[in-house]
XYZ file of C-alpha atoms in Angstrom:
287
model
C -140.054 79.775 -40.642
C -142.233 81.886 -42.678
C -144.909 80.824 -45.202
C -143.444 79.884 -48.772
C -144.640 78.351 -51.969
C -141.827 75.962 -52.156
C -142.361 72.255 -52.723
C -142.882 70.155 -49.643
C -140.425 67.540 -48.488
C -141.330 63.832 -46.733
C -143.456 64.581 -43.696
C -147.073 65.385 -42.757
C -149.204 67.693 -44.848
C -152.206 69.303 -43.614
C -154.699 71.261 -45.612
C -156.174 74.351 -43.598
C -158.591 77.040 -44.435
C -159.212 78.384 -41.125
C -162.738 76.208 -40.396
C -163.171 74.495 -36.980
C -162.557 70.892 -38.741
C -159.514 72.383 -40.195
C -158.209 73.647 -36.917
C -158.619 70.219 -35.359
C -156.867 68.603 -38.399
C -153.967 70.807 -37.904
C -153.689 69.867 -34.185
C -153.987 66.214 -35.180
C -151.346 66.546 -37.889
C -148.954 68.503 -35.482
C -149.283 65.750 -32.818
C -148.542 63.244 -35.620
C -145.498 65.062 -37.067
C -143.981 65.916 -33.460
C -144.359 62.265 -32.322
C -142.867 60.854 -35.546
C -140.323 63.675 -35.674
C -140.864 64.774 -39.273
C -141.511 67.968 -40.616
C -145.328 69.503 -41.027
C -146.331 71.342 -44.020
C -149.498 73.533 -43.686
C -151.052 74.150 -47.129
C -154.011 76.452 -48.125
C -155.161 76.793 -51.659
C -156.369 80.170 -53.378
C -159.059 80.040 -56.004
C -158.048 82.946 -57.926
C -159.606 82.180 -61.535
C -161.667 84.943 -62.754
C -160.850 87.499 -60.471
C -159.244 90.949 -61.072
C -155.548 91.600 -59.916
C -156.367 93.562 -56.815
C -158.940 90.823 -55.751
C -156.038 88.058 -56.404
C -153.676 90.071 -54.328
C -156.065 90.354 -51.629
C -156.841 86.606 -51.387
C -153.130 85.928 -51.581
C -152.349 88.168 -48.670
C -155.287 86.872 -46.573
C -154.123 83.090 -47.283
C -150.484 83.906 -46.308
C -152.011 85.541 -43.059
C -153.985 82.447 -42.588
C -151.010 80.211 -43.001
C -148.744 82.059 -40.867
C -151.363 82.204 -38.178
C -151.722 78.205 -38.432
C -148.042 77.881 -38.044
C -147.748 80.203 -35.091
C -150.489 78.114 -33.253
C -148.280 74.892 -33.934
C -145.261 76.583 -32.518
C -147.071 77.931 -29.336
C -148.061 74.254 -28.763
C -145.096 72.376 -29.706
C -141.675 74.174 -29.273
C -139.801 71.415 -31.208
C -142.200 71.486 -34.368
C -140.587 71.581 -37.492
C -143.378 73.603 -39.522
C -143.786 75.392 -42.787
C -146.509 77.034 -44.583
C -147.468 77.098 -48.172
C -150.074 79.030 -50.267
C -151.183 77.460 -53.569
C -153.252 79.009 -56.187
C -156.167 76.872 -57.856
C -158.742 74.337 -56.570
C -158.423 73.227 -53.159
C -158.636 69.451 -53.728
C -156.123 69.519 -56.706
C -153.790 71.654 -54.822
C -153.547 69.035 -51.986
C -153.080 66.210 -54.220
C -150.382 67.844 -56.097
C -148.457 68.731 -52.810
C -149.135 65.370 -51.499
C -146.661 63.652 -53.852
C -143.875 64.050 -51.400
C -145.787 63.679 -48.118
C -146.221 60.527 -46.399
C -149.174 61.334 -44.608
C -152.112 64.012 -45.538
C -154.601 65.109 -42.916
C -157.523 67.340 -43.819
C -160.770 68.375 -42.047
C -164.034 66.842 -42.744
C -165.673 69.893 -44.089
C -164.270 73.364 -44.838
C -165.628 76.771 -45.382
C -168.499 77.244 -47.770
C -170.019 73.760 -47.514
C -173.454 72.624 -46.732
C -174.084 72.546 -42.981
C -175.932 68.968 -43.633
C -172.980 67.357 -44.948
C -170.966 65.034 -42.789
C -168.246 65.139 -45.262
C -167.139 67.692 -47.752
C -166.327 67.320 -51.506
C -162.898 68.290 -51.158
C -162.201 65.708 -48.533
C -164.130 62.922 -50.653
C -161.872 63.908 -53.536
C -158.814 63.720 -51.735
C -159.391 60.579 -49.997
C -160.449 59.015 -53.815
C -157.504 60.030 -55.299
C -154.555 60.506 -52.992
C -151.400 58.307 -53.409
C -150.359 58.713 -49.652
C -152.728 57.923 -46.661
C -155.137 60.638 -45.882
C -156.508 61.056 -42.367
C -159.782 63.098 -41.929
C -160.726 64.865 -38.745
C -164.162 66.277 -37.747
C -164.630 69.319 -36.035
C -165.957 67.682 -32.869
C -163.537 64.660 -32.516
C -162.756 63.924 -29.022
C -159.247 64.910 -27.647
C -158.806 62.464 -25.091
C -159.971 59.088 -26.845
C -157.480 56.314 -27.174
C -156.782 53.265 -29.370
C -156.668 52.566 -33.008
C -159.081 50.389 -34.886
C -158.186 48.996 -38.210
C -160.517 47.024 -40.801
C -158.830 43.962 -42.555
C -160.452 42.529 -45.384
C -157.858 40.253 -46.725
C -154.126 39.722 -46.488
C -153.607 42.364 -49.042
C -154.455 44.923 -46.231
C -151.113 44.858 -44.584
C -150.032 48.470 -45.543
C -153.138 49.737 -43.561
C -152.401 47.423 -40.645
C -148.727 48.853 -40.670
C -149.987 52.569 -40.858
C -152.573 51.603 -37.828
C -149.869 50.093 -35.875
C -147.475 53.127 -36.532
C -150.216 55.604 -34.918
C -151.244 53.023 -32.332
C -147.957 53.452 -30.641
C -148.657 57.077 -29.701
C -152.608 56.507 -29.309
C -152.855 53.410 -27.175
C -152.926 50.065 -28.793
C -154.408 48.366 -31.862
C -157.487 46.512 -32.459
C -157.934 44.728 -36.082
C -161.271 44.022 -36.908
C -162.599 41.544 -39.812
C -166.153 41.190 -40.815
C -167.339 38.533 -42.850
C -170.971 37.541 -43.909
C -172.481 34.329 -45.441
C -173.501 34.343 -48.883
C -177.444 35.583 -49.446
C -180.222 34.014 -51.036
C -183.696 35.000 -51.310
C -185.011 31.965 -49.527
C -184.830 32.415 -45.555
C -180.955 33.019 -45.518
C -180.969 33.063 -41.787
C -182.703 29.755 -41.359
C -181.002 27.795 -44.276
C -177.442 29.090 -44.789
C -175.742 28.730 -41.569
C -176.529 24.688 -41.949
C -174.775 24.897 -45.453
C -171.438 26.240 -44.172
C -169.258 25.501 -41.095
C -169.478 29.109 -39.424
C -166.828 27.890 -36.805
C -164.310 26.982 -39.519
C -165.048 30.233 -41.226
C -164.502 32.302 -38.195
C -161.273 30.256 -37.548
C -159.749 30.902 -40.785
C -160.463 34.494 -40.866
C -159.018 34.699 -37.478
C -155.815 32.684 -38.860
C -155.715 35.426 -41.892
C -155.688 38.162 -39.446
C -152.909 36.914 -37.479
C -150.944 36.156 -40.595
C -151.315 40.086 -41.205
C -150.377 41.011 -38.017
C -147.453 38.639 -37.384
C -144.806 41.274 -38.660
C -146.321 44.017 -36.585
C -146.293 41.811 -33.224
C -142.691 40.748 -33.997
C -141.622 44.263 -34.804
C -143.049 45.925 -31.748
C -143.824 43.115 -28.867
C -144.713 45.876 -26.401
C -147.488 47.080 -28.780
C -151.007 46.024 -27.326
C -152.701 43.980 -30.308
C -156.001 42.224 -30.345
C -158.201 40.879 -33.166
C -161.925 40.708 -33.523
C -163.594 38.371 -36.168
C -167.363 38.875 -36.668
C -170.434 37.700 -38.887
C -171.420 41.096 -39.980
C -171.148 44.039 -42.432
C -167.716 45.666 -42.404
C -168.871 49.373 -42.651
C -171.353 49.009 -39.747
C -168.933 47.011 -37.775
C -166.140 49.465 -38.075
C -168.392 52.726 -37.415
C -169.454 50.594 -34.102
C -165.930 49.897 -33.153
C -164.819 53.450 -33.835
C -166.745 54.916 -30.648
C -164.304 55.679 -28.040
C -161.455 55.410 -30.140
C -159.044 57.762 -31.354
C -158.614 56.648 -35.111
C -160.187 54.142 -37.322
C -158.170 52.788 -40.562
C -159.566 51.724 -43.793
C -157.866 50.569 -46.998
C -158.678 51.240 -50.348
C -157.933 49.320 -53.417
C -157.788 50.341 -57.113
C -161.127 49.582 -58.668
C -161.710 48.774 -62.349
C -164.473 48.746 -65.207
C -166.057 51.391 -67.100
C -167.268 53.607 -64.189
C -165.305 52.433 -61.297
C -166.031 53.703 -57.859
C -162.895 55.394 -56.402
C -164.041 54.575 -52.810
C -165.862 51.446 -51.826
C -169.105 51.241 -49.716
C -167.183 50.467 -46.533
C -164.882 53.621 -46.770
C -167.855 55.693 -47.585
C -169.817 54.344 -44.503
C -166.717 54.746 -42.277
C -165.944 58.289 -43.563
C -169.362 59.494 -43.095
C -170.269 57.878 -39.704
C -167.297 57.128 -37.601
C -167.381 58.837 -34.307
C -163.299 59.611 -34.656
C -160.866 60.637 -37.170
C -160.491 58.268 -39.926
C -157.372 57.032 -42.022
C -158.007 55.922 -45.363
C -154.621 54.111 -46.623
C -154.331 53.433 -50.411
C -153.309 49.609 -51.108
C -152.050 48.633 -54.515
């Protein structure tokens, strides 16, 4: 199937600009689509605003060639892949967000062409993660190919959709670990010495463990063969998930709607994991 400008149907959508991170994102997306037997849609965006007709035509031709090459790469690796390409005109992040409306998962590279070399995550990736209505997987150019296992951060019982997404990928990637981090309230007066005596730390840990089991109950019931374990720790969620990402194939975090005059689109835990995780990161919107 040649590249088209058609709307996408339900499946995996991957943004591609020819960068090393985009190539790794393409491979990850193809493996996910083939494993779940859903279509793969390769999308690239052409910023044609302010350009003359000849330059617009040249950019479109190069974009179609790029998408066609990406689709050929997928077909060469996966003969059974159902893959289609699409070229859109306009801002990269907006184009991906518009195209994602009928996709169940979007996959993007951590940084595309034209970014600053010192940045761990590009502006397009951040905007897409902040505004997407479907889960977004961010893949770094140097992500290990032979890692196994999926880690999901669970803050509370409302994070069930993130756990379900993690479980669906853990069936392919080798088991699921759910991590919950909690911290004692902090005061300015020697908190490490005073606060533990004011709280039953063991009971707090047990209560958080019960919460995790409630979230994971449907997953265990639906797939008894899937290896699932839990970790409850007294610490900082972002740091704990970054540490847990080492040696794993995917780390999953949930994002929640935020309110206020200047609401942050992504919370500090999500930012920490996106910037510092040692494996691909899935950001799952929870409403």
